[in-house]
Short mmCIF file of C-alpha atoms in Angstrom, two decimals:
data_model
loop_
_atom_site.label_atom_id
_atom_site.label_comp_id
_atom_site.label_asym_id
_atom_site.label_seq_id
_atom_site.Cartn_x
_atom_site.Cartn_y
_atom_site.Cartn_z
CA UNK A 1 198.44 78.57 168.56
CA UNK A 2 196.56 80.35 165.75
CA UNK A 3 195.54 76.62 164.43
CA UNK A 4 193.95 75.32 167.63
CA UNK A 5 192.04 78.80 168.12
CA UNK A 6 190.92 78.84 164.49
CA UNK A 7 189.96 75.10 165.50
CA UNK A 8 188.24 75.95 168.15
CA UNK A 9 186.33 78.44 166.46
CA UNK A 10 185.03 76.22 163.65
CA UNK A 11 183.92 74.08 166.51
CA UNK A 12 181.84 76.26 168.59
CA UNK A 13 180.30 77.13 165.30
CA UNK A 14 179.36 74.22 164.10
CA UNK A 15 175.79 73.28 163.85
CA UNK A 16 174.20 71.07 167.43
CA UNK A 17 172.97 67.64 166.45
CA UNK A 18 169.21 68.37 167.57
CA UNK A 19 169.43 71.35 165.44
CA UNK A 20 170.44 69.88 162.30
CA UNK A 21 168.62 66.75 162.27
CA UNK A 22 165.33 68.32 163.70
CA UNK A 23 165.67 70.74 160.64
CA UNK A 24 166.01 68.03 158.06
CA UNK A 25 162.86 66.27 159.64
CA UNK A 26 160.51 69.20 159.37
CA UNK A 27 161.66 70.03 155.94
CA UNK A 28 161.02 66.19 155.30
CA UNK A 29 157.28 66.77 157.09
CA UNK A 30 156.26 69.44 154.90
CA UNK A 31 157.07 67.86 151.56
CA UNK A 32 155.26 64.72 153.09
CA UNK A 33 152.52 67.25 153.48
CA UNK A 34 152.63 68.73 150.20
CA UNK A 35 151.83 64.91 148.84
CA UNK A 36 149.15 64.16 151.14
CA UNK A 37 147.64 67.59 149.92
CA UNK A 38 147.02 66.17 146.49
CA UNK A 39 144.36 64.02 147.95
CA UNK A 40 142.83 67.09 148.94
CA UNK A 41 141.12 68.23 145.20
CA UNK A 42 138.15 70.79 145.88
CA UNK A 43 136.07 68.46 143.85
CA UNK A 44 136.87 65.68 146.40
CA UNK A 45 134.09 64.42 148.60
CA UNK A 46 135.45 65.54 152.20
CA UNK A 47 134.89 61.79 153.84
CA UNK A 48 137.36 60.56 150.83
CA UNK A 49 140.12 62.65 151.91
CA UNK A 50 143.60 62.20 154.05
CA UNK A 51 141.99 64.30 157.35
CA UNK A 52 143.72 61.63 159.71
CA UNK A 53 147.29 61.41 157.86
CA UNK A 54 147.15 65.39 157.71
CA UNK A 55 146.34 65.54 161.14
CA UNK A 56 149.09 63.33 161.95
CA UNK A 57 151.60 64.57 160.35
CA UNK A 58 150.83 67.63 161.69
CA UNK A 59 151.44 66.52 164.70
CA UNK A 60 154.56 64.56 164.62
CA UNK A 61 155.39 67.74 162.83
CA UNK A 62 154.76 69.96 166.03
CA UNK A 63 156.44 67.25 168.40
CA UNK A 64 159.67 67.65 165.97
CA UNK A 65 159.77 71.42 166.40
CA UNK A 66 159.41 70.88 169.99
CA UNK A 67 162.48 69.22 170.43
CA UNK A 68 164.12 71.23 168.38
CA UNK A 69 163.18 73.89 170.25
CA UNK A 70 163.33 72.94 173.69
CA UNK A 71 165.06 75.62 176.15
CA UNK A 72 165.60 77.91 173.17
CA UNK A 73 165.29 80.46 175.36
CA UNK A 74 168.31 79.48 177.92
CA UNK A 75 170.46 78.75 174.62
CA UNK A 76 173.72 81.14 174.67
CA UNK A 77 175.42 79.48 171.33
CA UNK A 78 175.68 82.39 168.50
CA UNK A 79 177.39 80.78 166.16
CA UNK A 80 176.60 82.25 162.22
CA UNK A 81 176.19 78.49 161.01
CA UNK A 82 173.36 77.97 163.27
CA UNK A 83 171.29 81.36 162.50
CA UNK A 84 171.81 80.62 158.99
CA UNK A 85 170.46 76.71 159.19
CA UNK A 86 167.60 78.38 160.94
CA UNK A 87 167.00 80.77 157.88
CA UNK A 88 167.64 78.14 155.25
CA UNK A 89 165.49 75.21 157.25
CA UNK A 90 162.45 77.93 157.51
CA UNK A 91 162.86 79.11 153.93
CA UNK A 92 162.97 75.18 152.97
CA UNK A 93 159.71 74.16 154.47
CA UNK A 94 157.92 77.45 153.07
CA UNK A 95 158.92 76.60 150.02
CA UNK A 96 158.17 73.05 150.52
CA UNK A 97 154.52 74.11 150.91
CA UNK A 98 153.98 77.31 148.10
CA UNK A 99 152.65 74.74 145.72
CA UNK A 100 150.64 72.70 147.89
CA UNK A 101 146.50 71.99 147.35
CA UNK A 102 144.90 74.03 150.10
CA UNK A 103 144.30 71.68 152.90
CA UNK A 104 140.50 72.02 154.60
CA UNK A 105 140.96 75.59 154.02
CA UNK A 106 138.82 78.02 151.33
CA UNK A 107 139.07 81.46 153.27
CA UNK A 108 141.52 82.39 150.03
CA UNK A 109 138.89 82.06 147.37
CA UNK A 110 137.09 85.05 148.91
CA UNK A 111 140.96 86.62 149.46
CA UNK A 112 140.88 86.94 145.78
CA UNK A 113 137.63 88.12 145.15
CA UNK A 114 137.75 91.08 147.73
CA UNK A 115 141.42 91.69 146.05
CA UNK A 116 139.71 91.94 142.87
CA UNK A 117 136.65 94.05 143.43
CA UNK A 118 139.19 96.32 145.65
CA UNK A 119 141.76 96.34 142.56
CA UNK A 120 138.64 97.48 140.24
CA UNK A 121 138.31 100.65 142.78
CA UNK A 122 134.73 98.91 143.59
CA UNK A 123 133.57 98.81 147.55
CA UNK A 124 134.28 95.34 148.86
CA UNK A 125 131.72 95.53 151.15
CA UNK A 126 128.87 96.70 149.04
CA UNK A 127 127.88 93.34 147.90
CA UNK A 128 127.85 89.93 149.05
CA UNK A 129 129.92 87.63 146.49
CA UNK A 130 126.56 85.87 146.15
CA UNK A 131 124.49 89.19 145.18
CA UNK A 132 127.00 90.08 142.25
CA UNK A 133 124.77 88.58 139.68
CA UNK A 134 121.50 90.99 141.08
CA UNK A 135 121.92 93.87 138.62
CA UNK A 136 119.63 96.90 138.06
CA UNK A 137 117.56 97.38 135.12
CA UNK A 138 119.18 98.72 133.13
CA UNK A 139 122.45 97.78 134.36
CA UNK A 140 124.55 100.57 136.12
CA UNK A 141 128.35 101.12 135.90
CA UNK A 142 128.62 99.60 139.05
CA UNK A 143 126.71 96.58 137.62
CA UNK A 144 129.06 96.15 134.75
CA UNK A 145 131.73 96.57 136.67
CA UNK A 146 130.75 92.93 139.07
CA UNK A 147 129.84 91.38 135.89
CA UNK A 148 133.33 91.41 133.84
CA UNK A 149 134.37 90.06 137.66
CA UNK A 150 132.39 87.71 137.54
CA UNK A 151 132.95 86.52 134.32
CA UNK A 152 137.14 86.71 134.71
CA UNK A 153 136.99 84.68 138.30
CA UNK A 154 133.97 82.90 137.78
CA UNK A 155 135.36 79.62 139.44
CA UNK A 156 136.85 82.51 142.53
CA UNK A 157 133.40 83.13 142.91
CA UNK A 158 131.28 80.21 142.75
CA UNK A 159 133.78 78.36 145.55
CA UNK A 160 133.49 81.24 148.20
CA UNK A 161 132.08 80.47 151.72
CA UNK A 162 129.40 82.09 153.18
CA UNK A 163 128.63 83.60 149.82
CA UNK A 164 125.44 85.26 151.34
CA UNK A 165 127.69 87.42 153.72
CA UNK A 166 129.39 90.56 152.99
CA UNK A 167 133.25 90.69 153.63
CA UNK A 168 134.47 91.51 157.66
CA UNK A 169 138.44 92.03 156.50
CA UNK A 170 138.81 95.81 156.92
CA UNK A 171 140.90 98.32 154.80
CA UNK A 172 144.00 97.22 155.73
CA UNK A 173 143.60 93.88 154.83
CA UNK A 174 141.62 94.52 151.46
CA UNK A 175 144.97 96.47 150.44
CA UNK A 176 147.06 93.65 150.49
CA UNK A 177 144.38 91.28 149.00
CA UNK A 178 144.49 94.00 145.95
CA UNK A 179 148.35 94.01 146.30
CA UNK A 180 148.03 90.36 145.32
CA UNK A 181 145.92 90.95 142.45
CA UNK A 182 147.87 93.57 141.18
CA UNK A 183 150.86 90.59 140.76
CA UNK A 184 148.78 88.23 139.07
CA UNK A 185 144.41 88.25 139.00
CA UNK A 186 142.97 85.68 140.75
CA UNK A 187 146.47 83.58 141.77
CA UNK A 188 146.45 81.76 144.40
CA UNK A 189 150.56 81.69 144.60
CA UNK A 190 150.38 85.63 144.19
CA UNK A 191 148.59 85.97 147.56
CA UNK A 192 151.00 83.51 148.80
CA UNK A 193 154.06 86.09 147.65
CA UNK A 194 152.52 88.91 149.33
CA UNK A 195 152.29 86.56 152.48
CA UNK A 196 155.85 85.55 152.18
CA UNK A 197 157.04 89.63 152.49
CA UNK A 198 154.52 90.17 155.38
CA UNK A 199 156.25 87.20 156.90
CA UNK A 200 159.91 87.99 155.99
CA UNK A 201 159.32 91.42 158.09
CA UNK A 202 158.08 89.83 160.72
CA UNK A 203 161.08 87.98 160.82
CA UNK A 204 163.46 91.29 160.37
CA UNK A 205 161.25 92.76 163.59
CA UNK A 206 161.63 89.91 165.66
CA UNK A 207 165.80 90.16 165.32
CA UNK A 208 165.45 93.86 166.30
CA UNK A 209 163.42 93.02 169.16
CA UNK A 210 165.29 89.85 170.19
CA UNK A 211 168.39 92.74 170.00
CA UNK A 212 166.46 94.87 171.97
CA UNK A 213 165.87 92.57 174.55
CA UNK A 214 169.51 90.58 174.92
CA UNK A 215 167.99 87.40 173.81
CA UNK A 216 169.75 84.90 171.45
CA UNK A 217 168.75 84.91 168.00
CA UNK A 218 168.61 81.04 167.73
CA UNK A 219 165.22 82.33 169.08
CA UNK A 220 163.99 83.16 166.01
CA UNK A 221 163.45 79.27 165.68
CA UNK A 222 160.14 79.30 167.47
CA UNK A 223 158.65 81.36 164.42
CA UNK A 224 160.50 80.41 161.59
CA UNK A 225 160.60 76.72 162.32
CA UNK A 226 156.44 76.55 163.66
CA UNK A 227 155.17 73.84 161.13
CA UNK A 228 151.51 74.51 162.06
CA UNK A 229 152.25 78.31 161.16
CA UNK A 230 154.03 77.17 157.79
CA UNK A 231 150.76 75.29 157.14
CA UNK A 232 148.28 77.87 158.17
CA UNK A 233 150.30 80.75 156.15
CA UNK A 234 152.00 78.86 152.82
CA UNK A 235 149.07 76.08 152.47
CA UNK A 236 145.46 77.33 153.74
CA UNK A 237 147.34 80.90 152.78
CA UNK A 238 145.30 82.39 155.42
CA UNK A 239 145.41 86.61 156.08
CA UNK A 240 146.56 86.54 159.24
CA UNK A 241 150.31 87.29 158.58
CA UNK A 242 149.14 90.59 157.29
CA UNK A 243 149.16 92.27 160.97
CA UNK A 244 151.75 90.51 162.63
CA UNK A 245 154.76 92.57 161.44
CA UNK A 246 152.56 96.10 162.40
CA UNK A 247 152.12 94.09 165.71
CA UNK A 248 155.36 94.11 165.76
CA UNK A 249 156.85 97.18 164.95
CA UNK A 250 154.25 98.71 167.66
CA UNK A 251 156.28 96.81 170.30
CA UNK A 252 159.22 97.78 168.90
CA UNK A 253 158.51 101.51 168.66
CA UNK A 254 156.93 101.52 172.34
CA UNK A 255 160.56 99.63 173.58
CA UNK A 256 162.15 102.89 172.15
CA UNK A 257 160.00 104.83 173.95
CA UNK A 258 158.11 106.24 170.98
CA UNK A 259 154.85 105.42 171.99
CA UNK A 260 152.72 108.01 169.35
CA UNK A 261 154.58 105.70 166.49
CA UNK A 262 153.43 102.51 168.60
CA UNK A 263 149.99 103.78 168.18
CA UNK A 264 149.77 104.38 164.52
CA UNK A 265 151.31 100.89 163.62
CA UNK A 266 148.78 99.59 166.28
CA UNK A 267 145.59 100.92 164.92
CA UNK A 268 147.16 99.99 161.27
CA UNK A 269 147.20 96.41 162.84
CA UNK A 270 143.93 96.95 163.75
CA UNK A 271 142.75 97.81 160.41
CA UNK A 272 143.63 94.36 159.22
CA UNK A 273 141.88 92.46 162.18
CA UNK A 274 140.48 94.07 165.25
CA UNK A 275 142.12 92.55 168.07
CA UNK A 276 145.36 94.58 168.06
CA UNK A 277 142.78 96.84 169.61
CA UNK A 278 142.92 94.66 173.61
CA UNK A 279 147.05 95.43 173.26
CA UNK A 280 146.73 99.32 173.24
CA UNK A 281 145.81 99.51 177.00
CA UNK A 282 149.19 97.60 177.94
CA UNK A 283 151.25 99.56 175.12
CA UNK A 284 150.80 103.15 176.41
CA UNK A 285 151.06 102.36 180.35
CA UNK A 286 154.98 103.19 179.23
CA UNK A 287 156.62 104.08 182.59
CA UNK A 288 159.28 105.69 180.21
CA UNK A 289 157.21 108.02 178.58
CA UNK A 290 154.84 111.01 180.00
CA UNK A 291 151.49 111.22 180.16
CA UNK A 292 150.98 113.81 177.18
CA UNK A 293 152.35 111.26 175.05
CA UNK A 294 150.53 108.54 175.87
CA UNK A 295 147.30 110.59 175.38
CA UNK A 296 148.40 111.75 172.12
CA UNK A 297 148.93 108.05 171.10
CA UNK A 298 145.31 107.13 172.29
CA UNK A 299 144.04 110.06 170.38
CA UNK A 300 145.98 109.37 167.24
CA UNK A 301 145.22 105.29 167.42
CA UNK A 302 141.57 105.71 168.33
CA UNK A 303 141.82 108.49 165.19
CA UNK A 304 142.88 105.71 162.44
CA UNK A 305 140.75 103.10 163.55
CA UNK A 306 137.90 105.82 162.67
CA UNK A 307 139.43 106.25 159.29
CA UNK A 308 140.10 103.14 158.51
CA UNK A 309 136.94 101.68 159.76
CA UNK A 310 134.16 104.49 158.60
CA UNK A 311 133.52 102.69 155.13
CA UNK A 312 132.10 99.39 157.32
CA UNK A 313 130.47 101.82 159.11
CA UNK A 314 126.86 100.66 157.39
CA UNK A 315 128.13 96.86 157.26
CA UNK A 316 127.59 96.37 160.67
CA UNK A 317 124.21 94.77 161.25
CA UNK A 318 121.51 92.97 159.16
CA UNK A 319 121.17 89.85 157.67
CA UNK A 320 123.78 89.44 155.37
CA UNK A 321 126.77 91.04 157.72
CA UNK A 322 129.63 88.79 158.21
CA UNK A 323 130.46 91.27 160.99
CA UNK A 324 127.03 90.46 162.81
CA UNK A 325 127.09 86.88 161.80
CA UNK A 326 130.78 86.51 163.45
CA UNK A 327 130.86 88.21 166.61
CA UNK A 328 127.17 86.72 167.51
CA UNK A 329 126.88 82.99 166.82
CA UNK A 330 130.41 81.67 165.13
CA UNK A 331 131.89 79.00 167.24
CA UNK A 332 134.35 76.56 166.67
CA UNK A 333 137.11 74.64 168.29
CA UNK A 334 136.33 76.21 171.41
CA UNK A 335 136.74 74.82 174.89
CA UNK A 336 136.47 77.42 177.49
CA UNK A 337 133.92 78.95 175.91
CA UNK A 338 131.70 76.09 176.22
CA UNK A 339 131.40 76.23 179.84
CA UNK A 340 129.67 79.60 180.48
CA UNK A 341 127.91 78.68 177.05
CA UNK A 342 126.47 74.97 178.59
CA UNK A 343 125.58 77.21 181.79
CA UNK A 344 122.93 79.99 179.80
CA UNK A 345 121.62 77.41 177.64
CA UNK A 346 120.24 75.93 180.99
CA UNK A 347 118.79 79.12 181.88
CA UNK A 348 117.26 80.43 178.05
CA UNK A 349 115.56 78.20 175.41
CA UNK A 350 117.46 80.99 173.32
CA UNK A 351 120.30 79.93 171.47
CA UNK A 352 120.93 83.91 170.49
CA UNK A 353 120.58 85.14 174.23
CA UNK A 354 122.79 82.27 175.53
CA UNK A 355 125.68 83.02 172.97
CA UNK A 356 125.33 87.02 174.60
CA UNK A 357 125.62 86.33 177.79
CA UNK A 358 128.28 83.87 177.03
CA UNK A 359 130.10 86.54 174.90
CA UNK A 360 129.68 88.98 176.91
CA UNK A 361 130.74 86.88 180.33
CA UNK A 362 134.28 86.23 178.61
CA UNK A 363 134.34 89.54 177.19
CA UNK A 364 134.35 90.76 180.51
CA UNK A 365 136.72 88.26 182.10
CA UNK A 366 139.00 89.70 179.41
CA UNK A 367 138.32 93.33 180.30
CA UNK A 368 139.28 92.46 183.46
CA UNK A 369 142.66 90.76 182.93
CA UNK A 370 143.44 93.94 180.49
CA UNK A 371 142.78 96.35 183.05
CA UNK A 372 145.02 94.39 185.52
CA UNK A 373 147.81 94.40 182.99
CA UNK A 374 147.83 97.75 182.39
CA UNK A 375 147.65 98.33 186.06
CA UNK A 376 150.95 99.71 186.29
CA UNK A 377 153.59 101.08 183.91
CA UNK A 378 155.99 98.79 181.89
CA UNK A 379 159.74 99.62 182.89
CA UNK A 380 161.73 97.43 180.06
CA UNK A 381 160.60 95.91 177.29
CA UNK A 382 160.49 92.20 178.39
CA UNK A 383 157.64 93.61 180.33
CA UNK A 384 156.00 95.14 177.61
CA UNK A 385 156.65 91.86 175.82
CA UNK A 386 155.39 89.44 178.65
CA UNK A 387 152.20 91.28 179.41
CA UNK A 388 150.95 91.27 175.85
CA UNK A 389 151.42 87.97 175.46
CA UNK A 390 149.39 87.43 178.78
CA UNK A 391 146.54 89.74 177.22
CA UNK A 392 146.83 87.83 173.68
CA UNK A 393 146.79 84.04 175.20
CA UNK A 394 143.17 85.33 177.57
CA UNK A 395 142.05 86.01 174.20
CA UNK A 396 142.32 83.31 171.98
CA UNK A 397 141.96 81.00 175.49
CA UNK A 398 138.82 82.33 175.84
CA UNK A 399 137.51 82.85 172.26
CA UNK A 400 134.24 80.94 170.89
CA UNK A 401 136.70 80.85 167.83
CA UNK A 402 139.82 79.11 168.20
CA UNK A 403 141.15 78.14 164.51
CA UNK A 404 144.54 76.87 164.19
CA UNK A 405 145.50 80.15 162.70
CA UNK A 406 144.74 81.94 165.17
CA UNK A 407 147.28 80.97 167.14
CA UNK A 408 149.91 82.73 164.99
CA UNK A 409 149.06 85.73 166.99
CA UNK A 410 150.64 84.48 169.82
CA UNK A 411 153.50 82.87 167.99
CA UNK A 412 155.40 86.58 167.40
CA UNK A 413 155.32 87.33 171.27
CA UNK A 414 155.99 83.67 172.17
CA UNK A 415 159.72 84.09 170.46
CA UNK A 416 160.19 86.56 172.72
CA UNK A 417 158.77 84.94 175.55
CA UNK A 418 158.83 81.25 175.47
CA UNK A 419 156.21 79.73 177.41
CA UNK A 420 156.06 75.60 177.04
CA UNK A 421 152.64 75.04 177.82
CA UNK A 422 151.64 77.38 174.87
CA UNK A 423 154.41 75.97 172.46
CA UNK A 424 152.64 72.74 173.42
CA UNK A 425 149.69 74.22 171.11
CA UNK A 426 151.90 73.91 167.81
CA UNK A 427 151.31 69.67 168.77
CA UNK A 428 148.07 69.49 169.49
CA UNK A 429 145.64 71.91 167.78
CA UNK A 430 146.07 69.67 164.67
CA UNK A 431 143.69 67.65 166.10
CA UNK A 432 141.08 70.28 165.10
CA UNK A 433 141.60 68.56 161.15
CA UNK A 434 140.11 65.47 162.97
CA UNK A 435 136.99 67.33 163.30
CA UNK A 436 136.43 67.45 159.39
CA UNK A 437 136.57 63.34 159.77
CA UNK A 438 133.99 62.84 162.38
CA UNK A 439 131.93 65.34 160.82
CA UNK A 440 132.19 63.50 157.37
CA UNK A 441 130.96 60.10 159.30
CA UNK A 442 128.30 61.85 161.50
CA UNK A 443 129.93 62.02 164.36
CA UNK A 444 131.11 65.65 164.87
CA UNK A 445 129.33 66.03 168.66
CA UNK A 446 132.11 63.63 169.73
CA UNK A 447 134.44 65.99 168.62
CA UNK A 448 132.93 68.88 169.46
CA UNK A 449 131.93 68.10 173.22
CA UNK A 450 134.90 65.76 173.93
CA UNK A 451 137.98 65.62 172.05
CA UNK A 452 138.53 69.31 171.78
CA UNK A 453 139.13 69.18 175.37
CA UNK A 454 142.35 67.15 174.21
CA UNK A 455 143.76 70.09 172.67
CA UNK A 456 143.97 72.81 175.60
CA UNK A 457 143.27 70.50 178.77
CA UNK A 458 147.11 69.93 178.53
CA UNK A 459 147.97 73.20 177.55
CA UNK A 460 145.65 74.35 180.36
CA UNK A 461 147.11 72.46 183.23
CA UNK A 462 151.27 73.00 182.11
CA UNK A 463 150.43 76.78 182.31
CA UNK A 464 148.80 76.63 185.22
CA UNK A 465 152.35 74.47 186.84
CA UNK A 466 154.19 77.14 185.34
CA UNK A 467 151.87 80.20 186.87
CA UNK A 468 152.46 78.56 190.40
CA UNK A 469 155.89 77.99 189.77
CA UNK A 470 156.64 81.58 188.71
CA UNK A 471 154.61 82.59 191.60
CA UNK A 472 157.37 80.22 194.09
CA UNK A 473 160.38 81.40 192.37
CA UNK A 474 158.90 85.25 192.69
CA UNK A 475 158.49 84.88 196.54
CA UNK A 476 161.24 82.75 196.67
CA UNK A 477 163.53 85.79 195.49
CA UNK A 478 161.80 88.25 197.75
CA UNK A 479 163.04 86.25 200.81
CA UNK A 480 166.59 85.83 199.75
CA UNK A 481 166.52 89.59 198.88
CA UNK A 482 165.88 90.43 202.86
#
């Protein structure tokens, strides 16, 4: 008897075909994509490099993960095997791509150099990278100071973007670009380490929460295993990472009801990017907590985003303000926003004044949908969980800037969550590396004005079947309760 239950036991905990082999495949994708990232050399004209077979890859990539994770969400297996194939398969593919060439991607160049003027106890956003060579006659401290920069990361600096633009990554973020400094000046694979801890926490988080909510952690797959957030994070080494795990550990702390520790993470979260900010609304409508407390979290959260944000308090406006220069004209990848955007250009021969009212139109859509969210209190945390995500999809649904990247900050909330039409997003927005092709070969309006409409039309018309379905299955229940 104690042989066949022992042998049933190593059964049910034996790794699920789909799960092993999918594994193997995406570690297998993301060395392929480490050797197609060798044809990616800085020094490279852009129309000689691999866009389509990175594209591609990515892709088959995302369709891989898809299957693998397909009705994640209604899996009840918890064997140890599995969670620990998950770990090892994730760990495999980040490692896979810590050595890789950046891919399309310079962001980390200026990384660096913020990391290094912060780690010299200089003001990041006193100078643009390409005013560091302006000195005073006779040269001040401060002078001095840019100069031995300058000469240490000289190649840093010349290969920023934008290099007439002051830096828009708050306090928060400059901390952990110094962080990576302090491991190793001007490294590449040291900012990469720092990502790799922000990204293990966010991993620790989401096994509280998936506790917290009574959800399996084979879960865990839809972040660990996302290939397009491997690439974003471990190859293009982008900052995002750096608020997810504060995201996280606000949702966490609200779920145990401590809402004034919710805020604090939140506005920390906020001090790496702003838009942690549209999730504060939906965080403190706790119907678990009183009023006094949510007020004091309001008052403490809008009380560190002061702090942290007073030093960019001057960096707001003028000509050489990446904060100005981003939140009035940048655009990219975008596909909702091009419709109220097409509509004002037909009404203003000013580009400026139709980006506003554009902006401001979908600014106000989003307003909306917050305020509707937060219409009534959260009683459990899948609530809490399930609005945010429904606040953070509007968002980056409705941007003017929808980077691949950017879709890691729905990722967190969508292992909590699933939603298929959104997971669909991990396949298709590496079409946006097909961009850098047309563009090489003149024909980036075909792109821009057409094909983007391949990434989200799907996406847009599966949540839209699953919006009326939840809507049936709602009502549905109502009856049978009678």
């Amino acid at each position: 008897m104690q042989r066949l239950s022992c042998a049933i036991t190593d059964n049910l905990d034996r790794i699920p075909a789909r799960w092993l082999y999918t594994g193997i495949a995406l570690v297998v994708l993301c060395l392929m994509l480490t050797g197609v990232s060798r044809g990616f050399d800085y020094n490279r004209q852009i129309i000689d490099r691999p866009l389509i077979a990175l594209a591609g890859l990515l892709v088959c990539a995302g369709v891989v993960y898809l299957i693998a994770v397909w009705r994640v969400g209604a899996w009840n297996y918890a064997g140890r095997r599995l969670f620990w194939w998950i770990i090892v398969v994730g760990l495999a593919m980040r490692l896979a791509m810590f050595f890789s060439l950046p891919m399309m991607e310079d962001d980390w160049y200026r990384y660096l150099w913020d990391g290094a003027v912060t780690a010299a106890g200089l003001d990041p956003y006193e100078r643009a990278p390409g005013a560091v060579t302006v000195a005073s006659f006779p040269p001040s401290a401060t002078d001095s100071a840019y100069a031995a920069l300058a000469g240490s990361g000289g190649e840093v600096l010349a290969r920023i973007n934008h290099p007439h633009l002051k830096t828009i990554y708050p306090p928060v973020a400059q901390a952990a670009f110094a962080a990576a400094h302090f491991l190793a000046p001007w490294s590449l694979n040291a900012w990469r380490v720092v990502i790799f801890l922000f990204d293990l926490a966010a991993l620790l988080l989401l096994c509280r929460l998936l506790g917290k909510l009574g959800l399996p952690l084979a879960m865990l797959a839809l972040w660990w295993w996302n290939p397009l957030l491997v690439k974003e994070f471990y190859n293009s080494a982008h900052m995002d990472i750096v608020l997810i795990p504060l995201v996280l550990g606000a949702l966490l702390a609200a779920a145990d009801s401590r809402l004034v520790t919710g805020a604090l993470l939140l506005g920390l979260a906020a001090g790496a990017k702003l838009w942690p900010v549209v999730l504060l609304p939906v965080i403190i409508r706790s119907g678990r907590t009183g009023r006094w407390r949510a007020a004091a979290g309001v008052v403490l959260f809008i009380a560190v985003c002061s702090i942290i944000y007073l030093p960019l308090a001057g960096q707001i406006t003028g000509g050489t303000s990446g904060f100005s220069a981003y939140f009035s004209r940048w655009e990219m990848n975008d596909a909702i926003f091009m419709l109220p955007l097409w509509l004002f250009q037909n009404f203003t021969d000013s580009a400026g004044w139709a980006q506003l009212a554009a902006r401001l139109t979908v600014g106000s859509v989003l307003l909306g949908l917050i305020a509707w969210q937060a219409r009534k209190p959260w009683e459990n945390p899948g609530q809490l969980v399930r609005r945010c995500l429904v606040v953070v999809t509007a968002m980056f649904l409705l941007s003017p800037t929808q980077f691949p990247w950017y879709y890691s900050w729905l990722l967190p909330l969508l292992a909590l969550a699933p939603l298929g039409s959104l997971l669909l997003l991990t396949a298709l927005l590496p079409l946006y590396y097909v961009r850098f092709y047309l563009d090489a070969r003149g024909l980036v309006t075909l792109f821009d004005h057409w094909i983007v409409w391949l990434e989200y039309l799907p996406v847009l018309a599966m949540l839209g079947y699953e919006w009326l379905k939840s809507g049936n299955d709602v009502a549905e229940d109502r009856h049978a309760a009678r």
